[in-house]
Short mmCIF file of C-alpha atoms and ligand atoms in Angstrom, two decimals:
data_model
loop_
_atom_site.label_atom_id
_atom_site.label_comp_id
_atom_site.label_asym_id
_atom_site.label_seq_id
_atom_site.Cartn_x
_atom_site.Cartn_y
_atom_site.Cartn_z
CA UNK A 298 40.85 4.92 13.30
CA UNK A 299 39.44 8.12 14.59
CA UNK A 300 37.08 10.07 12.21
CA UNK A 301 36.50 13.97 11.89
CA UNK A 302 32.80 14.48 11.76
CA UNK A 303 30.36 16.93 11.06
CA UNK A 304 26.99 18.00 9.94
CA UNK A 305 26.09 20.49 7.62
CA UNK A 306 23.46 22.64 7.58
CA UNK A 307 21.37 25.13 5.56
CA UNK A 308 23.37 27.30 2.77
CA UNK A 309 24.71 30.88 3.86
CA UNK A 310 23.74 33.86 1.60
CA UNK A 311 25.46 34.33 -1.61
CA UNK A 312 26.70 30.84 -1.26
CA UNK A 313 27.05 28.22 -3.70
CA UNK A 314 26.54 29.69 -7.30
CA UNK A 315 27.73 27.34 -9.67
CA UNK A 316 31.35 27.22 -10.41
CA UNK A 317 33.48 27.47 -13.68
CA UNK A 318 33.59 23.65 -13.49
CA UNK A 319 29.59 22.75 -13.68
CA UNK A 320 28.78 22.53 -17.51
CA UNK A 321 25.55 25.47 -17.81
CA UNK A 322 22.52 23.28 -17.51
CA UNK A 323 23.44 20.57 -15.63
CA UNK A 324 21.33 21.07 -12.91
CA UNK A 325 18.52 21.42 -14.71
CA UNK A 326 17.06 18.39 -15.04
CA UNK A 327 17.34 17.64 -11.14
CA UNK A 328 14.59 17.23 -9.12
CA UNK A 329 15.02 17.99 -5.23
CA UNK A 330 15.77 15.33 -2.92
CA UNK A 331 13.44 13.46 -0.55
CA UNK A 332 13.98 13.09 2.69
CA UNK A 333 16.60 10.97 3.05
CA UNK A 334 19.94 10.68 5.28
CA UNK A 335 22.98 10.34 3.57
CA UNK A 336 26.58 10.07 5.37
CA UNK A 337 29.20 10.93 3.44
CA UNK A 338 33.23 9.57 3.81
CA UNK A 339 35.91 11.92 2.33
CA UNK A 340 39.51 10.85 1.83
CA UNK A 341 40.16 13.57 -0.07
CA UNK A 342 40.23 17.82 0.19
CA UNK A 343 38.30 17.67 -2.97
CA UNK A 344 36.17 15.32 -2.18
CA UNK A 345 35.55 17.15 1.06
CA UNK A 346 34.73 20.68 -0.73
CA UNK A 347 32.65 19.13 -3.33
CA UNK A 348 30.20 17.75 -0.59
CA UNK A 349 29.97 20.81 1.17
CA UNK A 350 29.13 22.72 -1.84
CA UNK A 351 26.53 19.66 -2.54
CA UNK A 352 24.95 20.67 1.10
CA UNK A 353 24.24 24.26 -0.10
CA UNK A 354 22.44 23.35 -3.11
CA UNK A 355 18.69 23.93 -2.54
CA UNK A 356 18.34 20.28 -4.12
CA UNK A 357 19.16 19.21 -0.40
CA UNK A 358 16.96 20.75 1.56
CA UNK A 359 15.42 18.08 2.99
CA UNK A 360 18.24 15.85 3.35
CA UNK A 361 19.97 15.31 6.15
CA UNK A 362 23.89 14.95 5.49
CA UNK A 363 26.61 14.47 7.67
CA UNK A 364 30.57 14.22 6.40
CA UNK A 365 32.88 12.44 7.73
CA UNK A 366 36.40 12.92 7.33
CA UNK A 367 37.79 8.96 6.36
CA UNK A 368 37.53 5.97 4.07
CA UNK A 369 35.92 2.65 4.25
CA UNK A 370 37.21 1.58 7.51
CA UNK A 371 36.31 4.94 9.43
CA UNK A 372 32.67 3.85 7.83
CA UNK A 373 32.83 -0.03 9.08
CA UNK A 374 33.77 1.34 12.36
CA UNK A 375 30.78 3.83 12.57
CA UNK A 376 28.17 1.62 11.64
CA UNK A 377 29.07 -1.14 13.70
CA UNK A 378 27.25 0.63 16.72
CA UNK A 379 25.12 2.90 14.79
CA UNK A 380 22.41 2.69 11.95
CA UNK A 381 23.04 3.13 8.59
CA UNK A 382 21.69 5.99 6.60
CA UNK A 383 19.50 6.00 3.54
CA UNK A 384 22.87 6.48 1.33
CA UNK A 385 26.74 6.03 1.56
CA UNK A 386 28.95 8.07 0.00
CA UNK A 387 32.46 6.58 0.09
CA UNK A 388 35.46 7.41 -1.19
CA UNK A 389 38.32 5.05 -1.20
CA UNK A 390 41.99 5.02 -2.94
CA UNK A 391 41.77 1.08 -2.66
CA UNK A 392 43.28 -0.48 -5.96
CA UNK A 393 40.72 -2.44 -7.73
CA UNK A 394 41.95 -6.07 -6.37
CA UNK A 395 41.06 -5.02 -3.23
CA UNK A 396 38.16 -2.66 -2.94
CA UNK A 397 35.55 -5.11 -3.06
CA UNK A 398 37.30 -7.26 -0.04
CA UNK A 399 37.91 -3.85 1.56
CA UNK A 400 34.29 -3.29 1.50
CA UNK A 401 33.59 -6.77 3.30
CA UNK A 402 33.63 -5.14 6.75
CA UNK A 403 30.95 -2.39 5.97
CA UNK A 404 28.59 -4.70 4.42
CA UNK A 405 28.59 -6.97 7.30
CA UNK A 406 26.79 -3.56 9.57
CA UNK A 407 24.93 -2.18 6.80
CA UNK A 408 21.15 -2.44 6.59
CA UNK A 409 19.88 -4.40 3.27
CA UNK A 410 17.83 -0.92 2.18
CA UNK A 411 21.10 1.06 2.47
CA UNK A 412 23.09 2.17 -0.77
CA UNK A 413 26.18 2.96 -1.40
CA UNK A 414 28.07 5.43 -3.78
CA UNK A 415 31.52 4.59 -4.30
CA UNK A 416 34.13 7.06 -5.03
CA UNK A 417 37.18 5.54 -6.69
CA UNK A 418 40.38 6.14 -8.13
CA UNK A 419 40.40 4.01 -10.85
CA UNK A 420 38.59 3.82 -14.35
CA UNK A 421 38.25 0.01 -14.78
CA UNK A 422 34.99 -1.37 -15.94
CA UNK A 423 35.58 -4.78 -14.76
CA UNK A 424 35.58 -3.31 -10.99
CA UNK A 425 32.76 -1.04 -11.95
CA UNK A 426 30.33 -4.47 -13.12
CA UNK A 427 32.05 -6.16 -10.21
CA UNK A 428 30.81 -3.69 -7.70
CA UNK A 429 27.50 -3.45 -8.99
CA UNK A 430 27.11 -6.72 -9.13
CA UNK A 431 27.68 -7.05 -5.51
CA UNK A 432 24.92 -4.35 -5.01
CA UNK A 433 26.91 -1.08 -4.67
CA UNK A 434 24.56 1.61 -6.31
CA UNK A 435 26.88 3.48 -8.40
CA UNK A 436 30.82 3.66 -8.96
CA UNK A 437 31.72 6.83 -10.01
CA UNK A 438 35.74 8.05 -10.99
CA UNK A 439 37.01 10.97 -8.84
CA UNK A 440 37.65 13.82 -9.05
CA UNK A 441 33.92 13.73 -9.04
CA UNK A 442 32.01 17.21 -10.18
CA UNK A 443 29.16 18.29 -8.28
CA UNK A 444 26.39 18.21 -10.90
CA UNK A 445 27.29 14.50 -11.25
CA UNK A 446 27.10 13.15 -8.15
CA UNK A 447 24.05 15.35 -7.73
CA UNK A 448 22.98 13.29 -10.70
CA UNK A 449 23.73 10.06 -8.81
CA UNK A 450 22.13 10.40 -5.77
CA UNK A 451 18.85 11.47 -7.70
CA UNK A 452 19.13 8.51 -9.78
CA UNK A 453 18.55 6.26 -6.53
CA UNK A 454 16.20 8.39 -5.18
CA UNK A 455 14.06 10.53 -7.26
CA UNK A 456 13.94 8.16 -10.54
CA UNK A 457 10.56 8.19 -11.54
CA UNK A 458 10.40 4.62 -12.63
CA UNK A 459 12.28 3.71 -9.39
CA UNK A 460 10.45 2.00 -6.89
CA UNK A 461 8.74 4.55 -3.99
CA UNK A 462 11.49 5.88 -1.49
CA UNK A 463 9.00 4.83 1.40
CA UNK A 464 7.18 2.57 3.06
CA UNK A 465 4.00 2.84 4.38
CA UNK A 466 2.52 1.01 7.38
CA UNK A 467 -1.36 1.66 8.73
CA UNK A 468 -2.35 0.97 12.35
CA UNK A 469 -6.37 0.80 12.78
CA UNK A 470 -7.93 -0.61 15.88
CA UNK A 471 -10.39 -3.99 16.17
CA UNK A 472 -12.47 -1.10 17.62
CA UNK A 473 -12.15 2.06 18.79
CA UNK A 474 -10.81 2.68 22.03
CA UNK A 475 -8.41 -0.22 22.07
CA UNK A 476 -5.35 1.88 21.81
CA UNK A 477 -4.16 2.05 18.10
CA UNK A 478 -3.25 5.88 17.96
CA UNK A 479 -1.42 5.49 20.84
CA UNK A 480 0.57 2.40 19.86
CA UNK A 481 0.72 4.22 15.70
CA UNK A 482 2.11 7.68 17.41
CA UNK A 483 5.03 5.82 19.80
CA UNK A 484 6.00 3.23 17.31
CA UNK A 485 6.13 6.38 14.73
CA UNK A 486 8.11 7.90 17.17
CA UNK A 487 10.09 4.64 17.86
CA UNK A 488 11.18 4.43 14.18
CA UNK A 489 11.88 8.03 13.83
CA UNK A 490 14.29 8.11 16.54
CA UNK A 491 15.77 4.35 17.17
CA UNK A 492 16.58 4.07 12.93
CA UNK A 493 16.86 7.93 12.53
CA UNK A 494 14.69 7.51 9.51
CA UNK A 495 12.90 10.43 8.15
CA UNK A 496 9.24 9.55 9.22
CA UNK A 497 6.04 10.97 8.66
CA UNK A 498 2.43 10.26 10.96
CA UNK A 499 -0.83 10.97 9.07
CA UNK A 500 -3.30 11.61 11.39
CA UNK A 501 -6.46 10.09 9.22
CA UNK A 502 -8.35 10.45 12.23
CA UNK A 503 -9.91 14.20 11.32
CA UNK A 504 -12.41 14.76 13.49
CA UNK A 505 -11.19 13.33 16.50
CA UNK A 506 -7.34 13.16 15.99
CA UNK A 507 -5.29 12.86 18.83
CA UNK A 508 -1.37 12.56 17.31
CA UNK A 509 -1.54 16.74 17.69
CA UNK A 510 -2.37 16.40 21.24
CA UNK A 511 0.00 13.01 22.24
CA UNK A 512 2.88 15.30 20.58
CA UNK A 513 2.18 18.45 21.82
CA UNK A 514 1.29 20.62 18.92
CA UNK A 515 -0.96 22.88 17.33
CA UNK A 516 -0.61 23.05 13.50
CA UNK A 517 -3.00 25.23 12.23
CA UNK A 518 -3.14 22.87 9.41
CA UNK A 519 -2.45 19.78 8.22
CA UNK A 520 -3.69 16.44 6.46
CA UNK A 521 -7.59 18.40 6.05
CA UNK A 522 -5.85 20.81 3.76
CA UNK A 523 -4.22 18.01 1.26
CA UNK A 524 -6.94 15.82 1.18
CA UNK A 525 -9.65 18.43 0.45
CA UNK A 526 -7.08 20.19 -2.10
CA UNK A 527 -5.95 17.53 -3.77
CA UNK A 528 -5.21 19.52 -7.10
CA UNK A 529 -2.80 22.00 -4.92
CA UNK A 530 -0.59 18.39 -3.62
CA UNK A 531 3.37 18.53 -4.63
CA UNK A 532 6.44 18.17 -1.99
CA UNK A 533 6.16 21.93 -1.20
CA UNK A 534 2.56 22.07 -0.37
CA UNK A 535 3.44 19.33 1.36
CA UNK A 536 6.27 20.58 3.47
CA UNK A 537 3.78 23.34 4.73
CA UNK A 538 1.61 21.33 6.26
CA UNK A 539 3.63 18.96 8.00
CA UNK A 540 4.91 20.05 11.94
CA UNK A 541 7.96 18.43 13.43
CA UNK A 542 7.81 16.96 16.20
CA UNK A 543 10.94 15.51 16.58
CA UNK A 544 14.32 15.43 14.92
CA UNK A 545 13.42 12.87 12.57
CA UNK A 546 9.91 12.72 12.82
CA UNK A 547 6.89 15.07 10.78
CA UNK A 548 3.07 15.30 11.36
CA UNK A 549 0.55 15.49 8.97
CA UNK A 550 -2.00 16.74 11.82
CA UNK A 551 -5.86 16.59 11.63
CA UNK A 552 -7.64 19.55 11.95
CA UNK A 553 -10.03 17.60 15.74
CA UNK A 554 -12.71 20.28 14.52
CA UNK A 555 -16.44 19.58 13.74
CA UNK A 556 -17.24 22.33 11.80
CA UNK A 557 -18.04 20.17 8.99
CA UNK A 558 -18.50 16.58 8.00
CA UNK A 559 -15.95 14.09 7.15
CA UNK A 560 -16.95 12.39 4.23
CA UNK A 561 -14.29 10.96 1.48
CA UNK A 562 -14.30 9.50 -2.01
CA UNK A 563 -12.70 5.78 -2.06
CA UNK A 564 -9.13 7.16 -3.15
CA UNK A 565 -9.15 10.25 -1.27
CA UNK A 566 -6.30 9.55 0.57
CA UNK A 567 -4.70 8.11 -2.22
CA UNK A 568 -2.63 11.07 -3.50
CA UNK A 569 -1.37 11.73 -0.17
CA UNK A 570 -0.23 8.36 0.63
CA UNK A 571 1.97 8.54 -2.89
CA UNK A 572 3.49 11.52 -1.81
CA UNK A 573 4.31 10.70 1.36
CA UNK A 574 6.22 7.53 -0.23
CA UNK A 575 7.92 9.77 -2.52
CA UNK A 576 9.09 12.61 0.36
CA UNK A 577 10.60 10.21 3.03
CA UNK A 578 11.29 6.39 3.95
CA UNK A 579 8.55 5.89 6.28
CA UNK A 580 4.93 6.83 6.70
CA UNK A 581 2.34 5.80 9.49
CA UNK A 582 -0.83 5.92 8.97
CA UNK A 583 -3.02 6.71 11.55
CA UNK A 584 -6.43 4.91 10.48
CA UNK A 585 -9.92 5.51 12.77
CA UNK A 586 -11.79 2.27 13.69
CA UNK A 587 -14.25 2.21 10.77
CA UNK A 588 -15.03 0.04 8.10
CA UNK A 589 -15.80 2.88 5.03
CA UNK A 590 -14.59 2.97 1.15
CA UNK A 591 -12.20 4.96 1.98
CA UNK A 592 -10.34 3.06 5.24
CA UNK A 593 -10.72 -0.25 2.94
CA UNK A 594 -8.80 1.38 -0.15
CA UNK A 595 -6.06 2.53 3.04
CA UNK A 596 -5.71 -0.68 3.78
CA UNK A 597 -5.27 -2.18 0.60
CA UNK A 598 -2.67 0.15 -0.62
CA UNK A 599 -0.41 0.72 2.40
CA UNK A 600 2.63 -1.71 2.69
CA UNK A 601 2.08 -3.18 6.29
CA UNK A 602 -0.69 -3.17 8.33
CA UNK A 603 -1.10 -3.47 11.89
CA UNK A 604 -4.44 -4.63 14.02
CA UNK A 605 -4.58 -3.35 17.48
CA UNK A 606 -6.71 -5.25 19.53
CA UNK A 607 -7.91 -5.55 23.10
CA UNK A 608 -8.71 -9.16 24.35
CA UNK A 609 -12.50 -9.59 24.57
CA UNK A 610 -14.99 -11.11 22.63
CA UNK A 611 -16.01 -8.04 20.08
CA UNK A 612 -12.02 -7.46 19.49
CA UNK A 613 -11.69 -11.46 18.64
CA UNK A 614 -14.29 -11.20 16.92
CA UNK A 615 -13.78 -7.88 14.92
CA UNK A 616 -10.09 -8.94 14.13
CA UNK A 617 -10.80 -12.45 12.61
CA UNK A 618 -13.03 -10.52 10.00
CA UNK A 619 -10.78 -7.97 9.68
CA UNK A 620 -8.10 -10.76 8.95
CA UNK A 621 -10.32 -12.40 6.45
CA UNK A 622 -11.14 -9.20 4.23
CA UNK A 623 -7.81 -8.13 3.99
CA UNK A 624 -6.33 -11.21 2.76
CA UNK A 625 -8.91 -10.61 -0.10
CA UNK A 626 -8.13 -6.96 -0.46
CA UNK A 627 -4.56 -7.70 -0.05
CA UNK A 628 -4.14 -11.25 -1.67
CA UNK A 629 -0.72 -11.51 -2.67
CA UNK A 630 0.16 -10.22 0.74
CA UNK A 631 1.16 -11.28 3.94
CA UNK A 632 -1.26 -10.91 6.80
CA UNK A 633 -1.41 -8.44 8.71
CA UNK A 634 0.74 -7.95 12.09
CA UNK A 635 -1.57 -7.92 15.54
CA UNK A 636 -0.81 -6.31 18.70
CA UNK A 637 -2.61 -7.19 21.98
CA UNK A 638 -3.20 -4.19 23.85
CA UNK A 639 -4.35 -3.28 27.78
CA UNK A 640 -3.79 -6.76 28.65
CA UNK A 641 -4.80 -7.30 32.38
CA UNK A 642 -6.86 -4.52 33.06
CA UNK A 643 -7.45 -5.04 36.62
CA UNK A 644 -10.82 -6.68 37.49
CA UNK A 645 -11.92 -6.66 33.52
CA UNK A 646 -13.02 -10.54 32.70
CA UNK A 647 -10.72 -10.93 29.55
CA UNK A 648 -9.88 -13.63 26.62
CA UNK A 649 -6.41 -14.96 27.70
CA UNK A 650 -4.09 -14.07 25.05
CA UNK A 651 -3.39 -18.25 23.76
CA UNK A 652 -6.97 -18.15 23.53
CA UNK A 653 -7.22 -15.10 21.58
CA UNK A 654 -4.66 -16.25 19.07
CA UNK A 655 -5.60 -19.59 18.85
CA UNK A 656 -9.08 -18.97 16.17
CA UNK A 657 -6.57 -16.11 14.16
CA UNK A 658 -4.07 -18.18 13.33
CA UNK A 659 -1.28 -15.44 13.65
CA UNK A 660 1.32 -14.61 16.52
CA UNK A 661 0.80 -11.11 17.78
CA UNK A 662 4.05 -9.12 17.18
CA UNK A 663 3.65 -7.30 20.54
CA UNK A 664 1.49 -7.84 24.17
CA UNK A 665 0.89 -4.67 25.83
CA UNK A 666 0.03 -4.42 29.26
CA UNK A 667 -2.74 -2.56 30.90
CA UNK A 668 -0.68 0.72 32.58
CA UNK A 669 -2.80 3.43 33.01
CA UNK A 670 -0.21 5.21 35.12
CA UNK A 671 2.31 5.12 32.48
CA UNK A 672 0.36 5.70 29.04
CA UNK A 673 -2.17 8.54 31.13
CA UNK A 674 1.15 10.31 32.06
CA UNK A 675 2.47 9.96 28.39
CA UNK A 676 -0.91 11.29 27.19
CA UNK A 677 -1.49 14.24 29.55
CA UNK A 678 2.54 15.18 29.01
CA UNK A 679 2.23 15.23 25.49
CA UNK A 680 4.88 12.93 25.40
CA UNK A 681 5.71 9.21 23.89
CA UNK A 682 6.71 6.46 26.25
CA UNK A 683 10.07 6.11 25.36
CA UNK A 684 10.86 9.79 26.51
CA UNK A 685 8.86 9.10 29.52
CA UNK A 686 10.63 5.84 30.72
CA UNK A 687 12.75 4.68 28.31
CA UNK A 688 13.99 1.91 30.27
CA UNK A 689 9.93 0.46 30.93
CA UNK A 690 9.46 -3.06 29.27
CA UNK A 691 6.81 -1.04 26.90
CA UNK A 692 9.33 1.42 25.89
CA UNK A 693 11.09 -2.26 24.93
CA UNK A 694 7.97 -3.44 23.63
CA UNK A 695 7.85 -0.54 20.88
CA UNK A 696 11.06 -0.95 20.02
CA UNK A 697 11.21 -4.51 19.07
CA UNK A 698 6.98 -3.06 17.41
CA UNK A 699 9.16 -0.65 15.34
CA UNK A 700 11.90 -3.29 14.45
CA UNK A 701 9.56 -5.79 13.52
CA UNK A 702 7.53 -3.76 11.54
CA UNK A 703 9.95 -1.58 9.57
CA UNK A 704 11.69 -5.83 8.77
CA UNK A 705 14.62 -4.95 10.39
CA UNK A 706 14.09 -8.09 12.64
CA UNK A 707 12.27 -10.99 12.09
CA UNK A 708 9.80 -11.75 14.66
CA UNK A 709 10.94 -14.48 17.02
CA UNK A 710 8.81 -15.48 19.99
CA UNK A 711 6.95 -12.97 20.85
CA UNK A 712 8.74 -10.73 24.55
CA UNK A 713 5.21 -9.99 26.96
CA UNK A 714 6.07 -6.36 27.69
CA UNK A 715 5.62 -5.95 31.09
CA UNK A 716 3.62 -8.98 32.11
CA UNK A 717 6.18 -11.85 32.46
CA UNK A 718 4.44 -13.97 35.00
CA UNK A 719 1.19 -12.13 35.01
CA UNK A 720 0.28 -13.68 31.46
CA UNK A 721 1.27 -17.06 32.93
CA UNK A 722 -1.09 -16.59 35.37
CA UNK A 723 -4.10 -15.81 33.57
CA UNK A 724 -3.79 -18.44 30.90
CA UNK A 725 -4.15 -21.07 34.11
CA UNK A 726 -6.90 -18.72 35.15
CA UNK A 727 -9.02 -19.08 32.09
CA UNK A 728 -7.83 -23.09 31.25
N1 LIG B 1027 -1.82 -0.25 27.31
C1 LIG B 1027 -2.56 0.75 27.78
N2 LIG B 1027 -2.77 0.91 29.11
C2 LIG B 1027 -3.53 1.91 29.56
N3 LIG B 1027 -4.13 2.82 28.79
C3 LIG B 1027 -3.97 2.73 27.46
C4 LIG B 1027 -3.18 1.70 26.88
N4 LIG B 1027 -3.18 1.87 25.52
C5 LIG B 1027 -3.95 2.96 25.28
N5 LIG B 1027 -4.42 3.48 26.42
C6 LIG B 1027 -5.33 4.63 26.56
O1 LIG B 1027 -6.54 4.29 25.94
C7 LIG B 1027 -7.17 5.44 25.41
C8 LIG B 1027 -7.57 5.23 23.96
O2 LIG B 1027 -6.41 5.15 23.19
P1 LIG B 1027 -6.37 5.54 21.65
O3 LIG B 1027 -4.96 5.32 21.23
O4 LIG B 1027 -6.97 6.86 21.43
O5 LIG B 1027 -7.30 4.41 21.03
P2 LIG B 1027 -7.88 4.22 19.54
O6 LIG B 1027 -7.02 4.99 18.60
O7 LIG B 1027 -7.82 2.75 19.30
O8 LIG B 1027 -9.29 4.71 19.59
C9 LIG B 1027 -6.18 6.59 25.59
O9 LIG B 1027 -6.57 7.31 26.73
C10 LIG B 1027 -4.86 5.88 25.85
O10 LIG B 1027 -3.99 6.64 26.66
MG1 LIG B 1028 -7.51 6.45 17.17
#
């Protein structure tokens, strides 16, 4: 079945005053949107207008919508080769004996953290417990009116005793140097552009950032602003200080200036990480090598969080502490992923990586070899890996980083990036 599709983008002028139809005040109440994807499937001409005139409202700003002209199978289709969105909007003229086996084929390609609006014909309660039972979202009886499907989608999304939209995953290094900006700004990337997620990099590195420089840009401000301001924070302060770097993919840029001192409160950054959960699905955290109040109440709040660490004896070291105090900061967690970086630096004695994992007692999610060709060219282009060489075994590396990390994958054994035999060799080496 082929499908009509397009996007829609910002409202024209003079556009998209309410209709005779809306009931006065229904919009009221409605918060705006985060930034979330939502993909639309129209059967209908009515269904079809009503979105666009959804796409104008200022509500949607931030989200990114696409319509597609089609039912259920049109969506099965889609999504077997592509992601799914944050939301699915689908219409369908099925009878209610055989919507929910007509949905069978779209839940086998759709992502657990999907949801999905259906748009039915038929006012049956049985189908409507039926469907939410089987974890459908909302059922709503077309024709639907604008206000209430507005009403729906911020119901999922902007609920305030809903769970946070996002999740939010810190990288810090076992010290500094070892490469955990680098490996936080292309797995950032990686998730941005691989899941199209709406994804946002903090940069809590502010004096020496480097995410502003590894992407190219110079925002005049950025993540300095919210955290000394923190009375001025809401989703529209917000959206001015965040530069976009990529389609799907915001920085919250530090200011790299000394012209003062960088000194924070415990929950400084605490505000900011909420708010970056509430505006889109994913936020990395880009955490200095430091053990301060403030990094320590980071790392307890964020969702994930990731240990870069080079193999020698200060990084085995460093990270077995650092394992130990976060499973008491974090006890009800699980520990936190590890990532071997700059493995088989030429001429550098090193820990072979069995060895280094051995005392830790966790797999490292990722080995990344030493390539100073490949991540110098990345840094002095201002570009990520991925767009260097996509097809590099570390442009494969991040990408299983950013599946494994986001728990779109669970992590089997663990791929060595780059170094195949090479690892092989050095584990003999050291044994
Ligand atoms: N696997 C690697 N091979 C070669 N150079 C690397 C590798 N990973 C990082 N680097 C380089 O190491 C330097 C420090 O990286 P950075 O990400 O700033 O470390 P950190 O944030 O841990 O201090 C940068 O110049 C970066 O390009
Ligand atoms: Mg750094």
């Amino acid at each position: 079945m082929s499908a009509i599709n397009y996007e829609i983008r910002t409202p024209g002028q003079g556009e998209g005053f309410a209709e005779d139809a809306d009931r006065p005040g229904d919009f009221d109440a409605l918060r705006p949107l985060p930034r979330i994807s939502i993909h639309s499937f129209c059967e209908s001409d009515g269904m079809q207008r009503m979105m666009d005139r959804i796409a104008r409202d200022r509500r949607m700003a931030k989200v990114n919508l696409r319509v597609t002209i089609g039912g259920t199978s049109a969506a099965a289709n889609m999504f077997s080769s592509t992601p799914t969105p944050n939301l699915i909007i689908l219409e369908t003229d099925a009878e209610p004996k055989n919507l929910l086996h007509e949905l069978t084929p779209l839940a086998e390609v759709c992502d657990p953290s999907t949801r999905v609006i259906v748009v039915g014909r038929y006012n049956d309660i049985s189908l409507y417990r039926d469907l939410i039972r089987n974890g459908i979202s909302e059922y709503l009886v077309g024709p639907v009116q604008m206000p209430d499907m507005l009403a729906a989608i911020s119901a999922i999304f902007v609920d305030p005793e809903a769970e946070p939209l996002g999740k939010s995953i810190a990288f810090i290094g076992a010290k500094g140097g070892v490469g955990a900006s680098t490996i936080a700004h292309n797995c950032a990337f990686g998730i941005s552009n691989l899941f199209s997620t709406e994804t946002i990099l903090a940069d809590l590195d502010l004096p020496f950032g480097t995410a502003n420089i590894d992407f190219d840009q110079d925002p005049a401000q950025g993540i300095a602003e919210a955290v000394f301001a923190p009375e001025r924070l809401d989703e529209v302060f917000l959206d001015r200080l965040l530069t976009k770097c990529s389609e799907h993919l915001s920085l919250l840029a530090a200011p790299s200036l000394l012209d003062r001192a960088y000194d924070f409160e415990r929950n400084a950054f605490t505000p900011i990480i909420e708010l970056l959960q509430r505006s889109a699905p994913m936020a990395v955290l880009d955490v200095p090598h430091g053990w301060t109040e403030w990094t320590r109440a980071v790392l307890s709040e964020v969702d994930e969080v990731v240990i870069c660490a080079v193999p020698d004896l200060a990084n085995l070291r460093n990270t077995k502490n650092m394992i130990d105090a976060l499973k008491k900061l974090r006890p009800n967690d699980r520990a936190p992923h590890l990532i071997l970086n700059q493995v088989g630096m030429p001429k550098r004695p090193e820990i072979a990586p069995n060895d280094f994992i051995e005392p830790l007692e966790i797999e490292p999610i990722a080995i990344l070899p030493f390539d100073v060709q490949l991540f110098g060219n990345a840094a002095n282009s201002g570009r990520m890996i991925s767009e260097i060489d996509a097809k590099s075994p570390v442009a494969e590396t991040f990408s299983q980083i950013a599946h494994i990390v986001t728990g779109r994958v669970a992590m089997k054994k663990v791929k060595k990036g780059g170094l195949g035999k090479m690892l092989g060799m050095l584990g003999r080496k050291k044994a």
